[in-house]
Short mmCIF file of C-alpha atoms in Angstrom, two decimals:
data_model
loop_
_atom_site.label_atom_id
_atom_site.label_comp_id
_atom_site.label_asym_id
_atom_site.label_seq_id
_atom_site.Cartn_x
_atom_site.Cartn_y
_atom_site.Cartn_z
CA MET A 231 2.74 120.31 -52.52
CA THR A 232 3.16 123.66 -51.06
CA GLY A 233 6.02 126.13 -50.02
CA ARG A 234 8.50 125.18 -47.27
CA ASN A 235 6.35 126.48 -44.41
CA GLY A 236 3.10 124.78 -45.80
CA ASP A 237 1.74 127.78 -47.25
CA ARG A 238 1.24 128.52 -50.81
CA ILE A 239 3.52 131.08 -52.19
CA LYS A 240 1.97 134.24 -53.53
CA LEU A 241 4.05 134.85 -56.77
CA ALA A 242 3.63 137.68 -59.17
CA THR A 243 5.35 138.64 -62.41
CA VAL A 244 5.55 142.33 -63.60
CA TRP A 245 6.47 143.60 -67.00
CA LEU A 246 7.92 147.20 -67.16
CA GLY A 247 10.07 148.62 -70.12
CA GLY A 248 10.98 145.27 -71.81
CA CYS A 249 10.04 143.33 -74.84
CA SER A 250 7.91 140.43 -72.95
CA GLY A 251 10.59 137.86 -73.89
CA CYS A 252 11.27 137.12 -70.42
CA HIS A 253 7.46 136.42 -70.09
CA MET A 254 7.78 134.12 -73.26
CA SER A 255 10.69 132.31 -71.52
CA PHE A 256 8.59 131.96 -68.43
CA LEU A 257 6.16 130.25 -70.41
CA ASP A 258 8.72 128.09 -71.94
CA LEU A 259 8.68 126.39 -68.47
CA ASP A 260 6.10 124.07 -70.35
CA GLU A 261 4.74 121.23 -68.12
CA TRP A 262 6.76 122.53 -65.05
CA LEU A 263 4.08 125.35 -64.83
CA PHE A 264 1.95 122.52 -63.37
CA GLU A 265 4.49 121.87 -60.76
CA LEU A 266 4.65 125.66 -60.23
CA ALA A 267 0.68 125.71 -59.73
CA MET A 268 1.18 122.88 -56.89
CA PHE A 269 3.02 125.33 -54.83
CA ALA A 270 2.33 128.84 -55.65
CA ASP A 271 -0.61 130.99 -56.65
CA VAL A 272 0.35 133.72 -59.62
CA VAL A 273 -1.52 136.61 -58.07
CA PHE A 274 -0.38 139.16 -60.46
CA THR A 275 0.96 138.96 -64.07
CA PRO A 276 0.56 140.43 -67.50
CA LEU A 277 -0.46 136.89 -68.74
CA VAL A 278 -3.73 137.10 -66.99
CA ASP A 279 -6.13 140.12 -66.41
CA ILE A 280 -5.67 141.23 -62.87
CA LYS A 281 -5.86 145.07 -62.70
CA GLU A 282 -4.48 145.89 -59.22
CA TYR A 283 -1.11 144.67 -57.75
CA PRO A 284 -2.09 142.86 -54.65
CA GLU A 285 -0.73 143.36 -51.01
CA HIS A 286 1.78 140.85 -49.36
CA VAL A 287 3.22 139.35 -52.50
CA ASP A 288 5.98 136.83 -51.25
CA ALA A 289 8.24 137.08 -54.55
CA VAL A 290 7.91 139.02 -57.74
CA LEU A 291 9.87 138.75 -60.95
CA VAL A 292 10.04 142.01 -62.73
CA GLU A 293 10.94 142.16 -66.42
CA GLY A 294 12.03 145.29 -67.97
CA ALA A 295 14.01 148.42 -67.14
CA VAL A 296 12.47 151.69 -65.68
CA ALA A 297 11.85 153.81 -68.62
CA ASN A 298 8.86 156.11 -68.01
CA GLU A 299 6.88 157.71 -65.18
CA ASP A 300 4.31 154.67 -64.96
CA ASN A 301 7.18 152.30 -64.49
CA LEU A 302 8.74 154.52 -61.85
CA GLU A 303 5.50 154.79 -59.89
CA PHE A 304 4.42 151.20 -60.33
CA ILE A 305 8.01 149.77 -59.19
CA ARG A 306 7.69 151.60 -56.04
CA LEU A 307 4.28 150.07 -55.45
CA VAL A 308 5.48 146.60 -56.27
CA ARG A 309 8.58 147.06 -53.98
CA GLU A 310 6.28 148.22 -51.11
CA ARG A 311 3.82 145.36 -51.43
CA SER A 312 6.29 142.45 -52.21
CA LYS A 313 8.66 140.77 -49.70
CA TRP A 314 11.22 139.65 -52.38
CA LEU A 315 11.68 141.65 -55.61
CA ILE A 316 13.81 139.68 -58.35
CA SER A 317 15.32 141.50 -61.42
CA PHE A 318 14.05 139.36 -64.29
CA GLY A 319 16.25 139.46 -67.49
CA ASP A 320 18.89 141.85 -68.74
CA CYS A 321 16.55 145.04 -69.21
CA ALA A 322 15.70 144.72 -65.40
CA VAL A 323 19.46 143.90 -64.43
CA THR A 324 21.44 146.15 -66.71
CA GLY A 325 18.78 148.29 -68.71
CA ASN A 326 19.91 146.38 -71.91
CA VAL A 327 18.04 147.24 -75.20
CA THR A 328 15.59 149.59 -73.41
CA ALA A 329 18.64 151.57 -72.19
CA LEU A 330 20.07 152.03 -75.78
CA ARG A 331 18.48 155.51 -75.98
CA ASN A 332 20.57 156.67 -73.07
CA PRO A 333 23.89 157.59 -74.87
CA LEU A 334 21.69 159.46 -77.51
CA GLY A 335 20.57 162.29 -75.26
CA ASP A 336 17.43 163.43 -73.64
CA PRO A 337 14.02 161.90 -74.37
CA LEU A 338 12.78 164.80 -76.35
CA THR A 339 15.85 164.61 -78.91
CA ILE A 340 15.17 160.96 -79.26
CA LEU A 341 11.13 161.44 -79.82
CA GLU A 342 12.03 164.21 -82.48
CA ARG A 343 14.49 162.01 -84.25
CA SER A 344 12.02 159.07 -84.19
CA TYR A 345 8.70 160.72 -84.75
CA ILE A 346 9.52 163.77 -86.68
CA GLU A 347 12.86 163.52 -88.49
CA LEU A 348 12.39 159.90 -89.77
CA ALA A 349 8.67 159.94 -90.33
CA ASP A 350 7.48 159.31 -93.66
CA VAL A 351 3.86 160.52 -93.12
CA ASN A 352 2.08 162.56 -90.39
CA PRO A 353 5.10 163.70 -88.39
CA ARG A 354 4.09 164.55 -84.75
CA LEU A 355 5.19 163.90 -81.40
CA PRO A 356 2.99 161.39 -79.46
CA ASP A 357 1.18 163.24 -76.91
CA GLU A 358 -1.90 161.68 -75.01
CA PRO A 359 -1.80 162.99 -71.37
CA ASP A 360 -2.74 160.23 -68.95
CA ILE A 361 -2.56 157.56 -71.68
CA LEU A 362 1.14 157.86 -72.69
CA PRO A 363 3.32 158.17 -69.79
CA PRO A 364 6.28 160.62 -70.22
CA LEU A 365 9.68 159.12 -70.67
CA LEU A 366 12.25 159.47 -67.84
CA ASP A 367 15.50 161.32 -68.67
CA ARG A 368 17.32 158.10 -68.47
CA VAL A 369 16.34 154.46 -68.53
CA GLU A 370 17.66 152.86 -65.36
CA PRO A 371 17.98 149.19 -64.27
CA LEU A 372 15.71 148.29 -61.50
CA HIS A 373 18.38 148.33 -58.66
CA ARG A 374 19.14 151.93 -59.43
CA VAL A 375 15.52 152.86 -58.34
CA VAL A 376 14.33 150.30 -55.75
CA HIS A 377 16.23 147.59 -53.52
CA VAL A 378 16.45 144.30 -55.57
CA ASP A 379 16.89 141.07 -53.62
CA ALA A 380 18.05 138.82 -56.39
CA TYR A 381 19.08 138.88 -60.08
CA ILE A 382 18.22 136.53 -63.02
CA PRO A 383 20.27 137.78 -66.18
CA GLY A 384 19.72 136.64 -69.72
CA CYS A 385 18.11 137.85 -72.75
CA PRO A 386 15.73 136.39 -72.08
CA PRO A 387 16.72 134.16 -69.20
CA PRO A 388 16.43 130.45 -70.38
CA ALA A 389 13.62 128.57 -68.91
CA ASP A 390 15.92 126.37 -66.78
CA ARG A 391 17.43 129.36 -65.26
CA ILE A 392 13.87 130.64 -64.24
CA ARG A 393 12.92 127.29 -62.96
CA LYS A 394 16.15 127.16 -60.69
CA SER A 395 15.28 130.50 -59.37
CA LEU A 396 11.50 129.45 -58.76
CA GLU A 397 12.77 126.23 -57.01
CA ALA A 398 14.84 128.36 -54.58
CA ILE A 399 11.84 130.50 -53.86
CA ARG A 400 9.86 127.50 -53.29
CA ASP A 401 12.26 126.16 -50.88
CA GLY A 402 12.32 129.44 -48.90
CA ARG A 403 15.47 130.69 -50.40
CA LEU A 404 16.43 133.80 -52.50
CA PRO A 405 17.93 132.71 -55.77
CA LYS A 406 21.62 132.93 -55.97
CA LEU A 407 22.74 131.96 -59.50
CA GLU A 408 26.28 131.58 -60.48
CA GLY A 409 28.62 130.33 -63.41
CA GLN A 410 26.84 130.26 -66.89
CA ASP A 411 23.51 131.09 -65.14
CA ILE A 412 24.64 134.70 -64.78
CA GLN A 413 25.54 135.30 -68.23
CA PHE A 414 24.28 138.33 -69.81
CA GLY A 415 22.78 138.23 -73.30
CA MET B 263 69.44 132.28 -67.83
CA SER B 264 69.47 131.13 -64.32
CA VAL B 265 66.72 129.44 -62.45
CA VAL B 266 64.91 130.82 -59.54
CA THR B 267 62.55 129.33 -57.18
CA LEU B 268 59.60 130.88 -55.69
CA THR B 269 56.20 130.15 -54.01
CA ILE B 270 52.79 130.62 -55.74
CA ASN B 271 49.86 129.69 -53.60
CA ASP B 272 51.97 127.55 -51.24
CA GLN B 273 53.50 125.77 -54.38
CA LEU B 274 57.08 125.62 -55.02
CA VAL B 275 57.70 126.85 -58.53
CA SER B 276 60.96 126.92 -60.73
CA ALA B 277 61.27 129.44 -63.36
CA SER B 278 63.80 131.07 -65.66
CA SER B 279 65.07 134.46 -64.22
CA GLY B 280 63.50 136.37 -67.27
CA GLU B 281 60.06 135.05 -66.93
CA THR B 282 57.12 136.97 -65.38
CA ILE B 283 54.95 135.56 -62.59
CA LEU B 284 52.09 134.99 -65.09
CA GLN B 285 54.23 132.78 -67.35
CA ALA B 286 55.70 130.94 -64.34
CA ALA B 287 52.18 130.43 -62.76
CA ARG B 288 50.86 129.16 -66.11
CA SER B 289 53.57 126.73 -66.51
CA VAL B 290 52.49 124.77 -63.60
CA GLY B 291 49.08 124.90 -64.24
CA ILE B 292 47.83 128.04 -61.98
CA ASP B 293 45.68 130.16 -64.04
CA ILE B 294 45.50 133.94 -63.42
CA PRO B 295 42.77 135.75 -65.15
CA THR B 296 43.79 138.21 -67.83
CA LEU B 297 41.97 140.27 -70.39
CA CYS B 298 44.60 142.53 -72.21
CA TYR B 299 47.39 140.05 -72.22
CA VAL B 300 48.05 137.92 -75.23
CA GLU B 301 50.89 135.24 -75.11
CA GLY B 302 53.58 136.22 -77.64
CA LEU B 303 52.74 139.93 -77.70
CA THR B 304 54.34 142.55 -75.43
CA ALA B 305 52.75 142.78 -72.18
CA HIS B 306 50.55 146.02 -71.60
CA GLY B 307 49.37 145.76 -67.98
CA GLY B 308 46.40 147.96 -68.66
CA CYS B 309 43.47 145.84 -67.59
CA ARG B 310 44.90 144.74 -64.12
CA MET B 311 42.84 141.65 -64.07
CA CYS B 312 46.17 139.72 -63.33
CA LEU B 313 46.82 141.57 -60.11
CA VAL B 314 48.61 139.24 -57.43
CA GLU B 315 49.62 139.61 -53.90
CA VAL B 316 53.31 139.72 -53.29
CA GLU B 317 54.49 139.06 -49.94
CA GLY B 318 56.49 141.83 -48.39
CA ALA B 319 55.27 144.40 -50.95
CA ARG B 320 52.55 147.14 -50.13
CA GLN B 321 50.78 147.22 -53.35
CA LEU B 322 49.32 144.71 -55.46
CA GLN B 323 51.25 144.08 -58.95
CA PRO B 324 50.31 142.90 -62.37
CA ALA B 325 51.40 139.52 -62.91
CA CYS B 326 52.00 140.08 -66.65
CA PHE B 327 54.59 142.60 -65.89
CA LEU B 328 56.20 141.36 -62.57
CA ASN B 329 59.42 139.37 -63.16
CA VAL B 330 60.10 136.32 -60.84
CA ASN B 331 62.73 136.61 -58.16
CA GLU B 332 64.22 134.07 -55.91
CA GLY B 333 62.35 133.43 -52.92
CA MET B 334 59.26 135.49 -53.82
CA THR B 335 56.09 134.40 -52.07
CA ILE B 336 52.99 135.20 -54.41
CA ARG B 337 49.20 134.74 -53.76
CA THR B 338 46.94 134.78 -56.73
CA GLU B 339 43.65 133.69 -55.20
CA THR B 340 42.66 135.83 -52.24
CA ASP B 341 39.19 137.38 -51.13
CA GLN B 342 40.73 140.89 -51.71
CA LEU B 343 42.04 139.92 -55.37
CA ARG B 344 38.57 138.24 -56.14
CA GLU B 345 36.76 141.41 -55.29
CA TYR B 346 39.17 143.70 -57.25
CA ARG B 347 38.84 141.48 -60.15
CA LYS B 348 35.04 141.70 -60.03
CA MET B 349 35.26 145.32 -59.72
CA ILE B 350 37.54 145.78 -62.55
CA VAL B 351 34.96 143.89 -64.67
CA GLU B 352 32.32 146.08 -63.29
CA LEU B 353 34.22 149.13 -64.12
CA LEU B 354 34.63 148.07 -67.76
CA LEU B 355 31.01 147.27 -68.12
CA ALA B 356 30.06 150.70 -66.67
CA GLU B 357 32.51 152.69 -68.72
CA GLY B 358 31.35 151.55 -72.27
CA ASN B 359 27.99 150.61 -73.74
CA HIS B 360 28.10 146.86 -73.49
CA THR B 361 24.73 145.45 -74.55
CA CYS B 362 25.39 141.72 -74.78
CA SER B 363 22.12 140.75 -76.13
CA ILE B 364 22.65 142.48 -79.46
CA CYS B 365 26.45 142.12 -79.64
CA VAL B 366 28.01 140.01 -82.52
CA ALA B 367 30.58 138.43 -79.84
CA ASN B 368 27.74 137.38 -77.66
CA ASN B 369 28.91 133.98 -76.36
CA ASN B 370 32.32 134.67 -77.95
CA CYS B 371 33.47 137.50 -75.68
CA GLU B 372 36.34 137.30 -73.18
CA LEU B 373 34.69 140.22 -71.17
CA GLN B 374 31.38 138.43 -70.88
CA ASP B 375 33.54 135.24 -69.75
CA ALA B 376 35.33 137.21 -67.11
CA ALA B 377 31.98 138.70 -65.62
CA VAL B 378 30.81 135.08 -65.52
CA GLU B 379 33.88 133.88 -63.75
CA MET B 380 33.99 136.78 -61.44
CA GLY B 381 30.28 136.39 -60.41
CA VAL B 382 28.98 139.73 -61.85
CA ASP B 383 25.34 139.15 -61.72
CA HIS B 384 24.66 142.82 -61.81
CA GLU B 385 26.38 146.15 -61.99
CA ARG B 386 27.05 147.88 -58.62
CA LEU B 387 28.28 151.02 -60.47
CA GLU B 388 26.34 153.76 -62.52
CA TYR B 389 26.52 153.23 -66.09
CA THR B 390 28.14 156.31 -67.86
CA TYR B 391 26.55 155.71 -71.18
CA PRO B 392 29.23 157.63 -73.34
CA GLN B 393 28.58 158.77 -77.00
CA ARG B 394 30.86 156.65 -79.05
CA GLU B 395 31.29 155.98 -82.76
CA VAL B 396 30.94 152.93 -84.99
CA ASP B 397 33.21 153.06 -88.01
CA VAL B 398 32.26 150.63 -90.91
CA SER B 399 34.25 152.34 -93.65
CA HIS B 400 36.48 149.39 -93.96
CA GLU B 401 35.39 146.86 -96.63
CA ARG B 402 35.75 143.64 -94.58
CA PHE B 403 35.60 144.98 -90.84
CA GLY B 404 34.04 147.27 -88.63
CA VAL B 405 34.86 148.92 -85.41
CA ASP B 406 32.35 149.71 -82.61
CA HIS B 407 33.94 151.77 -80.11
CA ASN B 408 31.09 151.18 -77.81
CA ARG B 409 32.31 147.61 -77.08
CA CYS B 410 36.03 148.61 -76.82
CA ILE B 411 37.80 148.11 -73.43
CA LEU B 412 41.11 149.68 -74.58
CA CYS B 413 43.13 146.52 -74.04
CA THR B 414 45.36 147.63 -76.97
CA ARG B 415 45.43 143.97 -78.25
CA CYS B 416 44.75 145.52 -81.74
CA VAL B 417 47.69 147.96 -81.48
CA ARG B 418 50.08 145.34 -80.38
CA VAL B 419 49.20 142.79 -82.79
CA CYS B 420 49.13 145.02 -85.82
CA ASP B 421 52.53 146.48 -84.88
CA GLU B 422 54.33 143.30 -83.54
CA LEU B 423 52.83 140.43 -85.57
CA GLU B 424 51.68 142.09 -88.84
CA GLY B 425 54.27 144.95 -88.78
CA ALA B 426 51.75 147.64 -90.10
CA HIS B 427 51.03 149.58 -87.10
CA THR B 428 47.80 150.82 -88.29
CA TRP B 429 46.06 150.98 -85.03
CA ASP B 430 47.16 153.40 -82.22
CA ILE B 431 45.78 155.32 -79.30
CA SER B 432 44.53 158.70 -78.99
CA GLY B 433 43.33 160.98 -76.10
CA ARG B 434 43.73 160.67 -72.39
CA GLY B 435 41.35 159.45 -69.64
CA ALA B 436 37.84 159.04 -70.51
CA ASN B 437 38.61 160.30 -74.05
CA LEU B 438 40.96 157.50 -74.82
CA LYS B 439 40.10 155.88 -78.17
CA MET B 440 41.76 153.42 -80.68
CA ILE B 441 42.40 155.07 -83.98
CA THR B 442 43.69 153.91 -87.25
CA ASP B 443 46.45 155.87 -88.77
CA MET B 444 46.11 159.63 -88.33
CA ASN B 445 42.57 159.19 -86.64
CA GLN B 446 40.92 158.87 -90.02
CA PRO B 447 38.13 156.34 -91.24
CA TRP B 448 39.46 152.87 -91.20
CA GLY B 449 38.53 152.33 -94.93
CA GLU B 450 40.76 155.15 -95.85
CA SER B 451 43.84 153.73 -94.00
CA PRO B 452 46.79 153.80 -96.35
CA THR B 453 48.59 151.27 -93.96
CA CYS B 454 45.94 148.49 -93.27
CA THR B 455 46.67 145.33 -95.00
CA SER B 456 43.14 143.95 -94.27
CA CYS B 457 44.77 140.79 -92.66
CA GLY B 458 42.34 140.55 -89.77
CA LYS B 459 44.80 140.15 -86.99
CA CYS B 460 43.33 142.99 -84.92
CA PHE B 461 39.70 141.33 -85.42
CA MET B 462 41.22 138.01 -84.10
CA ALA B 463 42.92 139.53 -81.11
CA CYS B 464 39.98 141.68 -80.07
CA PRO B 465 38.53 140.31 -76.77
CA THR B 466 35.14 141.94 -77.34
CA GLY B 467 32.98 142.48 -80.19
CA ALA B 468 34.47 145.91 -80.84
CA ILE B 469 36.14 144.89 -83.89
CA PHE B 470 34.17 142.63 -85.92
CA GLN B 471 33.88 140.98 -89.49
CA LYS B 472 31.18 142.37 -91.53
CA GLY B 473 28.30 140.16 -92.27
CA SER B 474 28.45 138.22 -88.92
CA THR B 475 25.02 138.46 -87.07
CA ALA B 476 24.66 138.17 -83.32
CA SER B 477 26.37 135.18 -81.95
CA GLU B 478 28.30 134.35 -85.13
CA LEU B 479 31.47 136.01 -84.34
CA ASP B 480 34.42 133.73 -84.01
CA HIS B 481 37.66 135.45 -83.10
CA ASN B 482 39.79 132.47 -84.45
CA ARG B 483 42.38 133.15 -81.75
CA ALA B 484 43.89 129.55 -82.76
CA LYS B 485 45.20 131.22 -86.15
CA LEU B 486 46.89 134.11 -84.01
CA ASP B 487 48.44 131.54 -81.50
CA PHE B 488 49.83 129.63 -84.51
CA LEU B 489 51.32 132.73 -86.11
CA ILE B 490 52.94 133.68 -82.74
CA ASN B 491 54.30 130.08 -82.30
CA ALA B 492 55.56 129.85 -85.88
CA ARG B 493 57.56 133.12 -85.48
CA GLU B 494 58.82 132.49 -82.05
CA ASN B 495 59.62 128.84 -82.27
CA GLN B 496 59.79 128.17 -85.93
CA LEU B 497 57.08 125.73 -85.72
CA TRP B 498 54.87 126.06 -88.94
CA GLU B 499 52.49 123.13 -88.36
CA LEU B 500 49.14 123.58 -87.61
#
């Protein structure tokens, strides 16, 4: 079995500022993952060790909000190299838990509170240039930064909601969820 | 009270002259979405979810406040109304800090239900991320102003059903805030009877019962309905 045009679909999943719960839910597809393997090649995902995001990806599910400079740079590359970019889970769709820092002020205030004021031992700000990416001023949902083609809300989205979306992609359609399938949380 | 006849969505409807469009519509099974309205309490007209089109009127009208009139023609489901209702939900979501996944009212929230009903699969407006407080000074309840949609249900239920009038509103515009008594911690309120009616009336997770974990909150709206029915219709049976 292949995609609608007889070609195998090049599918990717990406993990930005999230907890990986959406990817755990993706694994909850259980035996349907075998069906997925019949029509799609998973060409990039944190679940396997691929270093570089490939060109000409048909659809990518992006988990997590845009929280730091690495996220920002990477999501722009992902957008450029993918036909359909799909917001995957509440952090990507709304900012959700990742964005809880936003009302508290700028990143430095939050880092000082977390790593200095509340530190029991060795209070110091995390600072490893080129290893730890600097936080952005504000955590943003994906569609505030790049064009998003479809949304899969949920924290995490249940496996059957992910399956419905992947079945739409298999059939050459953008997922358009409605009813209880668009419930946040 | 005289009887008037009007048309709602091409359906002829009879209503008493003192009724509102919302009451007349619901009496014949036409549902108009609401958020701030609670049957039996004074209408507030603040959320604007129940806006309807009135033939011959230039502006949309809130059905909870608009009285029926002979010969009126009303539409409750048009593309424009659906778009406006969706936008109202999006405005409410963007105005506060609504993180459904960690809210005690997750799966028990009327704002969340409205978002699902209106097809809000993402937020088109920019979030404002206001800095708001959480007051857990009360022995049994807490109020998280981040989740408050300023529907004033708590004010009206506390005043009209409990008779305590502990809750009130302070501020204007973006500074609007629900307060207890003279803007003091809820736990220090001398008028609060700890009856929990505000908690039962709250449509979101703004007023919560202490000790409930995520998704456990149950507003027990049936108890509130029972009290209103008992007082208004003298029916005291559950």
